[in-house]
Amino acid sequence: MRTPAEYLESIRDGREIWFRGERVDDVTAHPELGVGARNVAQTYEIEARPEWADLFWVEEEGHRISRFYKIPRTPDDLLCRHEAIEHLTREARPGLALISKEIGSDALFALLITAQDVDRKCGTRYFERVRRYYEYARDNELDLAVAQTDVKGDRSLRPADQPNPDTYVRIVERRPDGIVVRGAKVHTTDAVYAHEVIVLPTRAMTERDRDYAVAFAIPVNTPGVRLIASARGFTGQSPFDSPVAHRFRVVESVTIFDNVFVPSDRIFLAGEWEFAGDVAKTFVEFHRFTACAYKPPLLEALAGLGALLAEYNGIERVPHVRDKLARLIMYLATVRGMTRAAALDCRIRNGVAVPNPVLTNAAKFYFADNYHAAVKYVQDIAGGLVVTGPGTEDFNHPALRPLLDHYLSGKAGISGEERLRAMNLARDLVASDLGGYLEILAIHAEGSLETQKLTVLMDTDLGPLKAYARWLAGISAERPSGRPFLA
Ligand SMILES: Cc1cc2nc3c(=O)[nH]c(=O)nc-3n(C[C@H](O)[C@H](O)[C@H](O)COP(=O)(O)OP(=O)(O)OC[C@H]3O[C@@H](n4cnc5c(N)ncnc54)[C@H](O)[C@@H]3O)c2cc1C
């Protein structure tokens, strides 16, 4: 297994990263971007802890492989994957996507499934390529980013109808030994820290969109790959002011493919437009499951913080506060419970266990649709000090600290310092640039709200539900057999 230092060394490879208008020579040494690189490096240390060996490592065909690269074959495999993602996130980067192995393996599982169908229908040989690439990634413990979301231009138009033909990544040249691609993807999480990037189509395509139906994987330092790292997101000021944001960073990028050559053995879809939608959808079936596994630690933090602030302010027995705490706990339990149910009720497709799509999408939607309400509950319980409190410098001043400790104390036994630290965690999570980032992440990351509804409808047979209603209404005498709805 790689050490954290070896990981950091492995991404010093000349990749082209831009940040705040400047070319970044070494992402690991950069004052801001380096924070995220160290976060990813820390996952290697966490996964190496002997007490968690059973969670993060599995034996397969005589080899010890990362849990994240274990192809799920059973409900139990998915439950273990869920547990590992949740645990690693809680330890390494609470509330923030830890995608270094998880998102990449989501894409590889999807490609291992879809490539078999493409090969059967089109006579291609993608499955063998995907299998070999999967083994390469697994055996070399690659950190992979997934660039699926295209810039998309006019959302009402299909790729081939866009006035600007480069708003979806496309094939611009076919050669005997590979393809040349051009275009840009957006929001690519942590590509700046990944070894390689997997590119997938973002939507279903028609025959006219043939050149846009493309999937492949390439090293991040491939010539022509340009990453413009986002200067948005969040920056922590100090451990006191920003207990979470000062230690953690996630970086999205505009990921430009400027006439990039992709060799044949790294191409997993190239023109088979009928399968673009299936590749996109199968990836998100895994990826929304992963998303719902990394969310609970954030919801634990919100529920815990709500309870702590209620206690510090002496309002833990007040009915409206108990109502809000109960809602925070039910929110956490529902997201986690539905995701685990999606694992238990998985579907086996081409030998791979796919989390139940209706339950997975319901969990993701429920998470996203209720996130702002959860933020509101914590803001309400906390009070205004979340945004009006003193800063690190005041707190560290010898003349001011005793005053703050005395005057800002809470209920008996709770010092001003304890109360301020809890308030600062609240500001960090629900009233800061990190808080805003988390709200947008909740709504859009892993697909905006509407995409979950679309998937749920796509994967639900309304026929038996209507038959049940017809029988109840007396329209049909035929009593439907069995459960009308099987998620
Ligand atoms: C923090 C963060 C991390 C992310 N990480 C990744 C990543 O690692 N890799 C990756 O590939 N993507 C990533 N994403 C992208 C994410 O999946 C997209 O943000 C999401 O799919 C929405 O796409 P968009 O941002 O282009 O918004 P839009 O698609 O423009 O959506 C805005 C609104 O327009 C609506 N809309 C758009 N098109 C249509 C249409 N045709 N018909 C009707 N309504 C429409 C949407 O429903 C939504 O309400 C990330 C996003 C965020 C915020």
Coordinates of C-alpha atoms and ligand atoms in Angstrom, one line a residue:
M1 CA 0.0 0.0 0.0
R2 CA 1.2 3.5 -0.8
T3 CA 2.2 5.7 2.1
P4 CA 0.8 9.3 2.3
A5 CA 4.3 10.6 1.2
E6 CA 4.4 8.2 -1.8
Y7 CA 0.9 9.4 -2.8
L8 CA 2.0 13.0 -2.7
E9 CA 5.1 12.2 -4.7
S10 CA 3.0 10.3 -7.3
I11 CA 0.9 13.4 -8.2
R12 CA 4.0 15.6 -8.8
D13 CA 3.9 14.7 -12.4
G14 CA 3.9 18.0 -14.4
R15 CA 0.1 18.1 -14.7
E16 CA -1.3 21.4 -15.9
I17 CA -3.2 23.1 -13.1
W18 CA -4.3 26.7 -13.0
F19 CA -5.4 28.5 -9.8
R20 CA -6.3 32.2 -9.5
G21 CA -4.8 32.9 -12.8
E22 CA -1.5 31.3 -12.1
R23 CA 0.0 28.0 -13.3
V24 CA 0.6 25.7 -10.3
D25 CA 3.9 23.9 -10.4
D26 CA 3.4 21.5 -7.5
V27 CA -0.2 21.1 -6.3
T28 CA 1.0 19.3 -3.1
A29 CA 3.1 22.3 -2.1
H30 CA 0.6 25.0 -2.9
P31 CA -0.6 27.0 0.1
E32 CA -4.3 26.5 -0.6
L33 CA -4.5 23.5 -2.9
G34 CA -2.0 21.6 -0.8
V35 CA -4.6 21.2 2.0
G36 CA -6.8 19.0 -0.2
A37 CA -3.7 17.0 -1.4
R38 CA -2.9 16.3 2.3
N39 CA -6.5 15.3 2.9
V40 CA -6.3 12.7 0.2
A41 CA -2.9 11.6 1.4
Q42 CA -4.4 11.1 4.9
T43 CA -6.8 8.5 3.5
Y44 CA -3.8 6.2 2.9
E45 CA -2.8 6.5 6.6
I46 CA -6.4 5.9 7.8
E47 CA -6.9 2.9 5.6
A48 CA -3.6 1.4 6.8
R49 CA -4.7 1.4 10.5
P50 CA -4.6 -2.3 11.6
E51 CA -7.8 -2.0 13.6
W52 CA -9.8 -1.2 10.4
A53 CA -8.1 -3.7 8.2
D54 CA -11.2 -5.8 7.8
L55 CA -13.2 -2.7 6.7
F56 CA -10.8 -1.3 4.2
W57 CA -9.2 -4.4 2.8
V58 CA -10.5 -7.6 1.3
E59 CA -8.9 -10.8 0.0
E60 CA -9.8 -11.6 -3.6
E61 CA -8.2 -14.5 -5.6
G62 CA -5.2 -14.5 -3.2
H63 CA -4.7 -10.7 -3.4
R64 CA -5.4 -8.1 -0.8
I65 CA -7.3 -5.3 -2.5
S66 CA -8.9 -2.1 -1.4
R67 CA -12.5 -2.4 -0.3
F68 CA -13.3 0.4 -2.7
Y69 CA -12.1 -1.6 -5.6
K70 CA -14.0 -4.8 -4.6
I71 CA -16.6 -5.4 -7.3
P72 CA -19.9 -5.8 -5.4
R73 CA -21.5 -9.2 -6.1
T74 CA -23.9 -9.4 -3.1
P75 CA -26.0 -7.1 -0.8
D76 CA -23.3 -7.7 1.8
D77 CA -20.6 -6.3 -0.5
L78 CA -22.6 -3.1 -0.9
L79 CA -23.3 -2.8 2.8
C80 CA -19.6 -3.2 3.5
R81 CA -18.8 -0.6 0.8
H82 CA -21.4 1.7 2.4
E83 CA -19.8 1.2 5.9
A84 CA -16.3 1.8 4.6
I85 CA -17.2 5.1 2.8
E86 CA -19.1 6.4 5.8
H87 CA -16.3 5.5 8.2
L88 CA -13.6 6.9 6.0
T89 CA -15.5 10.2 5.5
R90 CA -16.1 10.5 9.2
E91 CA -12.4 10.1 9.9
A92 CA -10.9 11.9 7.0
R93 CA -13.1 14.7 5.8
P94 CA -16.6 14.9 7.5
G95 CA -19.4 16.1 5.2
L96 CA -17.2 16.4 2.1
A97 CA -17.0 14.0 -0.7
L98 CA -14.0 11.7 -0.4
I99 CA -13.9 10.5 -3.9
S100 CA -10.4 9.4 -4.4
K101 CA -11.2 5.7 -4.9
E102 CA -15.0 5.7 -4.4
I103 CA -16.1 7.8 -7.4
G104 CA -13.6 6.1 -9.7
S105 CA -14.7 2.6 -8.7
D106 CA -18.4 3.7 -9.2
A107 CA -17.5 4.5 -12.8
L108 CA -15.6 1.3 -13.3
F109 CA -18.4 -0.9 -11.9
A110 CA -20.8 0.9 -14.3
L111 CA -18.4 0.4 -17.3
L112 CA -17.9 -3.3 -16.4
I113 CA -21.7 -3.7 -16.7
T114 CA -22.4 -1.6 -19.7
A115 CA -19.4 -2.7 -21.8
Q116 CA -20.8 -6.2 -21.9
D117 CA -24.1 -5.0 -23.4
V118 CA -22.3 -2.7 -25.9
D119 CA -20.1 -5.6 -27.0
R120 CA -23.1 -8.0 -27.4
K121 CA -25.0 -5.5 -29.5
C122 CA -22.2 -3.8 -31.5
G123 CA -19.5 -6.5 -31.7
T124 CA -17.0 -4.2 -30.0
R125 CA -14.4 -5.4 -27.4
Y126 CA -14.8 -2.8 -24.7
F127 CA -15.4 -5.2 -21.8
E128 CA -11.9 -6.7 -22.0
R129 CA -10.4 -3.2 -22.0
V130 CA -12.5 -2.1 -19.1
R131 CA -11.5 -5.2 -17.2
R132 CA -7.8 -4.7 -17.8
Y133 CA -8.1 -1.0 -16.8
Y134 CA -10.0 -1.9 -13.7
E135 CA -7.3 -4.4 -12.7
Y136 CA -4.6 -1.7 -13.4
A137 CA -6.4 0.8 -11.2
R138 CA -7.1 -1.7 -8.5
D139 CA -3.5 -3.1 -8.4
N140 CA -2.0 0.4 -8.5
E141 CA -4.5 1.8 -6.0
L142 CA -5.2 4.7 -8.3
D143 CA -7.1 7.8 -7.2
L144 CA -9.6 8.5 -9.9
A145 CA -11.7 11.6 -10.7
V146 CA -14.8 11.3 -12.8
A147 CA -15.6 14.0 -15.4
Q148 CA -19.1 13.4 -16.4
T149 CA -20.8 16.8 -16.3
D150 CA -20.3 18.7 -19.6
V151 CA -20.6 22.4 -19.7
K152 CA -23.8 21.8 -21.7
G153 CA -24.3 25.3 -23.2
D154 CA -28.0 25.6 -24.0
R155 CA -29.7 23.0 -21.8
S156 CA -32.7 22.7 -24.1
L157 CA -30.6 21.5 -27.0
R158 CA -28.9 18.1 -27.6
P159 CA -25.1 18.0 -28.1
A160 CA -25.2 18.0 -31.9
D161 CA -27.6 20.9 -32.0
Q162 CA -25.6 23.3 -29.8
P163 CA -24.4 26.5 -31.5
N164 CA -21.0 25.9 -29.9
P165 CA -20.1 22.4 -30.8
D166 CA -17.6 22.2 -27.9
T167 CA -20.1 22.3 -25.1
Y168 CA -20.0 18.5 -24.8
V169 CA -16.8 16.5 -25.0
R170 CA -16.6 14.9 -28.4
I171 CA -14.4 12.9 -30.7
V172 CA -12.7 15.2 -33.3
E173 CA -10.5 12.6 -34.9
R174 CA -10.4 8.9 -35.2
R175 CA -7.0 7.3 -35.7
P176 CA -5.9 3.6 -36.0
D177 CA -4.4 3.8 -32.6
G178 CA -7.0 5.9 -30.8
I179 CA -9.1 9.0 -30.8
V180 CA -8.6 12.7 -30.3
V181 CA -11.1 14.5 -28.1
R182 CA -12.0 18.1 -27.5
G183 CA -14.4 19.8 -25.0
A184 CA -14.7 20.7 -21.4
K185 CA -16.3 19.1 -18.3
V186 CA -17.1 21.1 -15.2
H187 CA -17.3 20.6 -11.5
T188 CA -14.8 17.8 -11.6
T189 CA -14.1 17.1 -8.0
D190 CA -10.5 16.6 -6.9
A191 CA -9.2 15.9 -10.4
V192 CA -6.2 18.1 -9.4
Y193 CA -5.4 15.4 -6.9
A194 CA -6.2 12.3 -8.9
H195 CA -3.9 10.0 -10.8
E196 CA -6.3 9.6 -13.7
V197 CA -9.6 11.0 -14.9
I198 CA -12.4 8.8 -16.2
V199 CA -14.6 10.6 -18.7
L200 CA -18.2 9.5 -19.1
P201 CA -21.2 10.9 -21.2
T202 CA -23.6 13.0 -19.1
R203 CA -26.8 12.1 -20.9
A204 CA -28.7 10.0 -23.4
M205 CA -27.8 10.7 -27.1
T206 CA -29.3 10.4 -30.5
E207 CA -27.6 9.1 -33.7
R208 CA -26.7 12.7 -34.6
D209 CA -24.8 13.0 -31.3
R210 CA -22.6 10.0 -32.2
D211 CA -19.3 11.8 -31.7
Y212 CA -20.3 12.9 -28.2
A213 CA -21.0 9.3 -27.1
V214 CA -17.5 8.8 -25.6
A215 CA -16.0 7.3 -22.5
F216 CA -12.4 6.9 -21.7
A217 CA -9.7 7.1 -19.0
I218 CA -6.4 9.0 -19.1
P219 CA -3.7 10.2 -16.7
V220 CA -4.3 13.7 -15.4
N221 CA -0.9 14.8 -16.8
T222 CA -1.8 13.8 -20.4
P223 CA -0.8 16.6 -22.8
G224 CA -3.8 18.9 -23.6
V225 CA -5.6 18.2 -20.3
R226 CA -5.9 21.6 -18.5
L227 CA -7.4 21.9 -15.1
I228 CA -8.7 25.3 -14.0
A229 CA -9.1 24.7 -10.3
S230 CA -11.9 26.6 -8.6
A231 CA -11.0 29.5 -6.4
R232 CA -14.5 29.3 -4.9
G233 CA -15.5 26.8 -2.3
F234 CA -14.1 27.6 1.1
T235 CA -11.1 28.6 3.0
G236 CA -10.7 28.3 6.8
Q237 CA -9.1 31.1 8.8
S238 CA -8.0 29.3 11.9
P239 CA -8.8 26.2 14.0
F240 CA -10.8 28.5 16.3
D241 CA -12.8 30.4 13.7
S242 CA -13.2 27.5 11.2
P243 CA -12.7 24.2 12.9
V244 CA -13.6 22.2 9.8
A245 CA -12.8 24.4 6.9
H246 CA -9.3 25.2 8.0
R247 CA -8.3 21.5 7.8
F248 CA -10.2 20.3 4.8
R249 CA -10.5 21.3 1.2
V250 CA -12.2 19.9 -1.9
V251 CA -11.4 21.4 -5.2
E252 CA -13.5 21.2 -8.3
S253 CA -12.1 22.1 -11.7
V254 CA -13.1 23.1 -15.2
T255 CA -11.5 20.2 -17.0
I256 CA -10.5 21.1 -20.5
F257 CA -9.6 18.5 -23.1
D258 CA -7.7 20.5 -25.7
N259 CA -7.3 18.0 -28.6
V260 CA -6.3 15.2 -26.3
F261 CA -5.1 11.9 -27.7
V262 CA -6.7 8.8 -26.1
P263 CA -5.0 5.5 -27.0
S264 CA -7.3 2.6 -28.0
D265 CA -6.9 0.6 -24.8
R266 CA -8.3 3.4 -22.8
I267 CA -11.4 4.0 -24.9
F268 CA -14.6 2.4 -23.4
L269 CA -17.3 4.0 -25.7
A270 CA -16.7 5.8 -29.0
G271 CA -19.7 6.5 -31.0
E272 CA -22.2 3.8 -29.8
W273 CA -24.7 6.5 -29.1
E274 CA -27.5 4.1 -28.1
F275 CA -25.5 3.3 -24.9
A276 CA -24.6 6.8 -23.8
G277 CA -27.7 7.1 -21.6
D278 CA -27.2 3.7 -20.0
V279 CA -23.5 4.4 -19.2
A280 CA -24.5 7.8 -17.6
K281 CA -27.4 6.3 -15.7
T282 CA -25.5 3.2 -14.5
F283 CA -22.7 5.3 -13.2
V284 CA -25.1 7.5 -11.2
E285 CA -26.8 4.4 -9.7
F286 CA -23.5 3.6 -8.1
H287 CA -22.5 7.2 -7.5
R288 CA -25.7 8.3 -5.7
F289 CA -25.3 5.2 -3.4
T290 CA -21.7 6.4 -2.7
A291 CA -23.1 9.9 -2.1
C292 CA -25.6 8.7 0.4
A293 CA -22.8 6.9 2.2
Y294 CA -20.7 9.9 2.6
K295 CA -23.5 12.2 3.7
P296 CA -24.4 10.7 7.1
P297 CA -21.3 12.0 8.9
L298 CA -22.3 15.5 8.0
L299 CA -25.9 14.8 9.3
E300 CA -24.4 13.4 12.5
A301 CA -22.4 16.6 12.9
L302 CA -25.6 18.7 12.4
A303 CA -27.6 16.6 14.9
G304 CA -24.8 16.5 17.4
L305 CA -24.2 20.2 17.1
G306 CA -27.9 21.0 17.5
A307 CA -28.0 18.9 20.7
L308 CA -24.8 20.5 22.0
L309 CA -25.9 24.1 21.4
A310 CA -29.3 23.3 22.9
E311 CA -27.6 22.0 26.0
Y312 CA -25.1 24.9 26.2
N313 CA -28.0 27.4 25.9
G314 CA -30.1 25.6 28.4
I315 CA -33.0 24.9 26.0
E316 CA -32.6 21.2 25.5
R317 CA -36.0 20.5 27.2
V318 CA -37.9 23.1 25.3
P319 CA -40.6 21.5 23.1
H320 CA -39.8 23.3 19.8
V321 CA -36.1 22.4 20.3
R322 CA -36.9 18.7 20.9
D323 CA -39.0 18.8 17.8
K324 CA -36.0 20.1 15.8
L325 CA -33.6 17.6 17.3
A326 CA -36.0 14.7 16.6
R327 CA -36.3 15.9 12.9
L328 CA -32.5 16.0 12.6
I329 CA -32.2 12.5 13.9
M330 CA -35.0 11.2 11.7
Y331 CA -33.4 12.8 8.7
L332 CA -30.1 11.1 9.4
A333 CA -31.8 7.8 10.1
T334 CA -33.9 7.9 7.0
V335 CA -31.0 8.8 4.6
R336 CA -28.8 6.0 6.1
G337 CA -31.7 3.5 6.3
M338 CA -32.9 4.0 2.8
T339 CA -29.3 3.6 1.4
R340 CA -28.8 0.4 3.4
A341 CA -32.1 -0.8 2.1
A342 CA -30.9 -0.1 -1.4
A343 CA -27.9 -2.4 -0.8
L344 CA -30.1 -5.1 0.6
D345 CA -32.5 -4.9 -2.3
C346 CA -29.9 -4.6 -5.0
R347 CA -30.2 -6.0 -8.6
I348 CA -27.6 -8.2 -10.1
R349 CA -26.7 -7.0 -13.6
N350 CA -24.1 -8.7 -15.7
G351 CA -22.7 -10.3 -12.5
V352 CA -22.4 -7.0 -10.6
A353 CA -24.7 -6.0 -7.7
V354 CA -26.3 -2.6 -8.5
P355 CA -27.9 -0.7 -5.5
N356 CA -31.7 -0.6 -5.9
P357 CA -32.2 2.5 -8.1
V358 CA -35.5 3.7 -6.7
L359 CA -34.3 3.5 -3.1
T360 CA -31.0 5.0 -3.9
N361 CA -32.6 7.9 -5.7
A362 CA -35.2 8.3 -3.0
A363 CA -32.4 8.5 -0.4
K364 CA -30.4 11.1 -2.4
F365 CA -33.5 13.1 -3.2
Y366 CA -34.7 13.0 0.5
F367 CA -31.2 14.1 1.5
A368 CA -31.1 17.0 -0.9
D369 CA -34.6 18.1 -0.5
N370 CA -34.3 18.4 3.3
Y371 CA -30.8 19.7 3.7
H372 CA -31.7 23.4 3.9
A373 CA -34.4 22.6 6.5
A374 CA -31.7 20.8 8.6
V375 CA -29.5 23.9 8.3
K376 CA -32.3 26.1 9.5
Y377 CA -32.9 23.9 12.6
V378 CA -29.3 24.3 13.7
Q379 CA -29.3 28.0 12.9
D380 CA -32.5 28.4 14.9
I381 CA -31.2 26.5 18.0
A382 CA -27.8 28.3 17.9
G383 CA -28.9 31.9 18.0
G384 CA -27.2 34.9 16.4
L385 CA -23.8 34.5 18.0
V386 CA -23.1 32.2 15.1
V387 CA -22.4 35.2 12.9
T388 CA -21.7 38.0 15.4
G389 CA -19.2 36.4 17.7
P390 CA -15.6 37.5 18.3
G391 CA -12.6 36.3 16.2
T392 CA -9.5 34.3 17.0
E393 CA -7.4 37.5 17.7
D394 CA -9.9 38.7 20.3
F395 CA -10.1 35.2 21.9
N396 CA -6.3 35.0 22.1
H397 CA -5.9 38.5 23.6
P398 CA -4.9 38.2 27.3
A399 CA -7.1 41.1 28.3
L400 CA -10.2 40.0 26.3
R401 CA -10.2 36.2 26.8
P402 CA -11.2 36.3 30.5
L403 CA -14.0 38.7 29.6
L404 CA -15.3 36.6 26.8
D405 CA -15.1 33.4 28.9
H406 CA -17.0 35.1 31.6
Y407 CA -19.7 37.1 29.7
L408 CA -20.4 34.5 26.9
S409 CA -20.7 31.5 29.2
G410 CA -23.8 29.4 28.8
K411 CA -25.8 27.4 31.3
A412 CA -24.0 26.5 34.6
G413 CA -20.6 24.9 34.0
I414 CA -20.4 25.9 30.3
S415 CA -17.6 28.4 29.7
G416 CA -17.6 31.1 27.1
E417 CA -14.9 29.2 25.3
E418 CA -16.9 26.0 25.0
R419 CA -19.9 27.9 23.8
L420 CA -17.9 30.0 21.3
R421 CA -16.2 26.9 19.9
A422 CA -19.6 25.3 19.3
M423 CA -20.9 28.5 17.7
N424 CA -17.9 28.5 15.5
L425 CA -18.5 25.0 14.3
A426 CA -22.1 26.0 13.6
R427 CA -20.9 29.0 11.5
D428 CA -18.4 26.8 9.7
L429 CA -21.0 24.3 8.7
V430 CA -24.2 26.4 8.2
A431 CA -23.2 30.1 7.8
S432 CA -19.9 30.4 6.0
D433 CA -18.5 29.9 2.6
L434 CA -18.2 26.2 3.5
G435 CA -21.8 26.2 4.6
G436 CA -22.9 27.7 1.2
Y437 CA -20.7 25.2 -0.6
L438 CA -22.4 22.3 1.3
E439 CA -25.8 23.6 0.4
I440 CA -25.0 23.7 -3.3
L441 CA -23.3 20.4 -3.0
A442 CA -26.5 19.0 -1.5
I443 CA -28.7 20.3 -4.3
H444 CA -26.6 19.6 -7.3
A445 CA -23.7 17.2 -6.7
E446 CA -24.4 13.7 -8.0
G447 CA -27.3 15.2 -10.1
S448 CA -29.8 17.9 -9.4
L449 CA -33.1 17.1 -7.7
E450 CA -35.1 16.6 -10.9
T451 CA -32.8 13.9 -12.1
Q452 CA -33.6 11.7 -9.1
K453 CA -37.4 12.1 -9.8
L454 CA -36.8 11.1 -13.4
T455 CA -34.8 8.0 -12.4
V456 CA -37.4 7.0 -9.9
L457 CA -40.2 7.2 -12.6
M458 CA -38.0 5.4 -15.1
D459 CA -37.4 2.5 -12.7
T460 CA -40.9 2.2 -11.4
D461 CA -43.6 0.1 -13.3
L462 CA -46.7 2.2 -12.8
G463 CA -48.8 -0.6 -14.3
P464 CA -49.3 -2.7 -11.2
L465 CA -50.0 0.5 -9.1
K466 CA -52.7 1.6 -11.5
A467 CA -54.2 -2.0 -11.6
Y468 CA -54.4 -1.8 -7.8
A469 CA -56.2 1.6 -8.0
R470 CA -58.5 0.2 -10.7
W471 CA -59.5 -2.7 -8.5
L472 CA -60.1 -0.5 -5.4
A473 CA -62.2 1.9 -7.5
G474 CA -64.3 -0.9 -8.8
I475 CA -63.3 -0.3 -12.4
S476 CA -61.8 -3.7 -12.7
A477 CA -63.0 -6.8 -10.9
E478 CA -59.6 -8.4 -11.3
R479 CA -57.8 -8.4 -8.0
P480 CA -54.1 -7.8 -8.7
S481 CA -51.8 -10.4 -7.1
G482 CA -48.7 -9.6 -5.1
R483 CA -47.3 -6.3 -4.0
P484 CA -48.1 -3.5 -6.5
F485 CA -44.9 -1.7 -5.8
L486 CA -41.5 -3.4 -5.6
A487 CA -38.9 -0.7 -5.1
Ligands
LIG1 C1 -19.9 20.4 -5.3 C2 -20.1 19.7 -6.6 C3 -19.3 18.6 -7.0 C4 -19.5 18.0 -8.2 N1 -18.7 17.0 -8.6 C5 -18.8 16.4 -9.8 C6 -17.8 15.5 -10.3 O1 -16.9 15.1 -9.6 N2 -17.9 15.1 -11.6 C7 -18.9 15.4 -12.4 O2 -19.0 15.0 -13.5 N3 -19.9 16.3 -11.9 C8 -19.8 16.8 -10.7 N4 -20.8 17.7 -10.2 C9 -21.8 18.1 -11.2 C10 -23.2 17.8 -10.8 O3 -23.6 16.5 -11.2 C11 -24.0 18.9 -11.6 O4 -23.8 20.1 -10.9 C12 -25.5 18.6 -11.7 O5 -25.7 17.5 -12.5 C13 -26.2 19.8 -12.3 O6 -25.6 20.2 -13.5 P1 -25.2 21.8 -13.7 O7 -24.4 22.2 -12.6 O8 -24.7 21.9 -15.1 O9 -26.6 22.5 -13.6 P2 -27.8 22.6 -14.6 O10 -27.8 21.3 -15.4 O11 -27.7 23.8 -15.4 O12 -29.0 22.6 -13.7 C14 -29.6 23.9 -13.2 C15 -31.1 23.7 -13.3 O13 -31.5 23.5 -14.6 C16 -32.4 22.4 -14.7 N5 -32.2 21.8 -16.1 C17 -31.0 21.6 -16.7 N6 -31.2 21.0 -17.9 C18 -32.5 20.8 -18.0 C19 -33.3 20.3 -19.1 N7 -32.8 19.9 -20.2 N8 -34.7 20.2 -18.8 C20 -35.2 20.7 -17.7 N9 -34.4 21.2 -16.7 C21 -33.1 21.3 -16.9 C22 -31.9 21.4 -13.6 O14 -32.9 20.5 -13.2 C23 -31.6 22.5 -12.5 O15 -32.9 22.8 -11.9 C24 -20.6 18.4 -9.0 C25 -21.4 19.4 -8.7 C26 -21.2 20.1 -7.5 C27 -22.1 21.3 -7.1

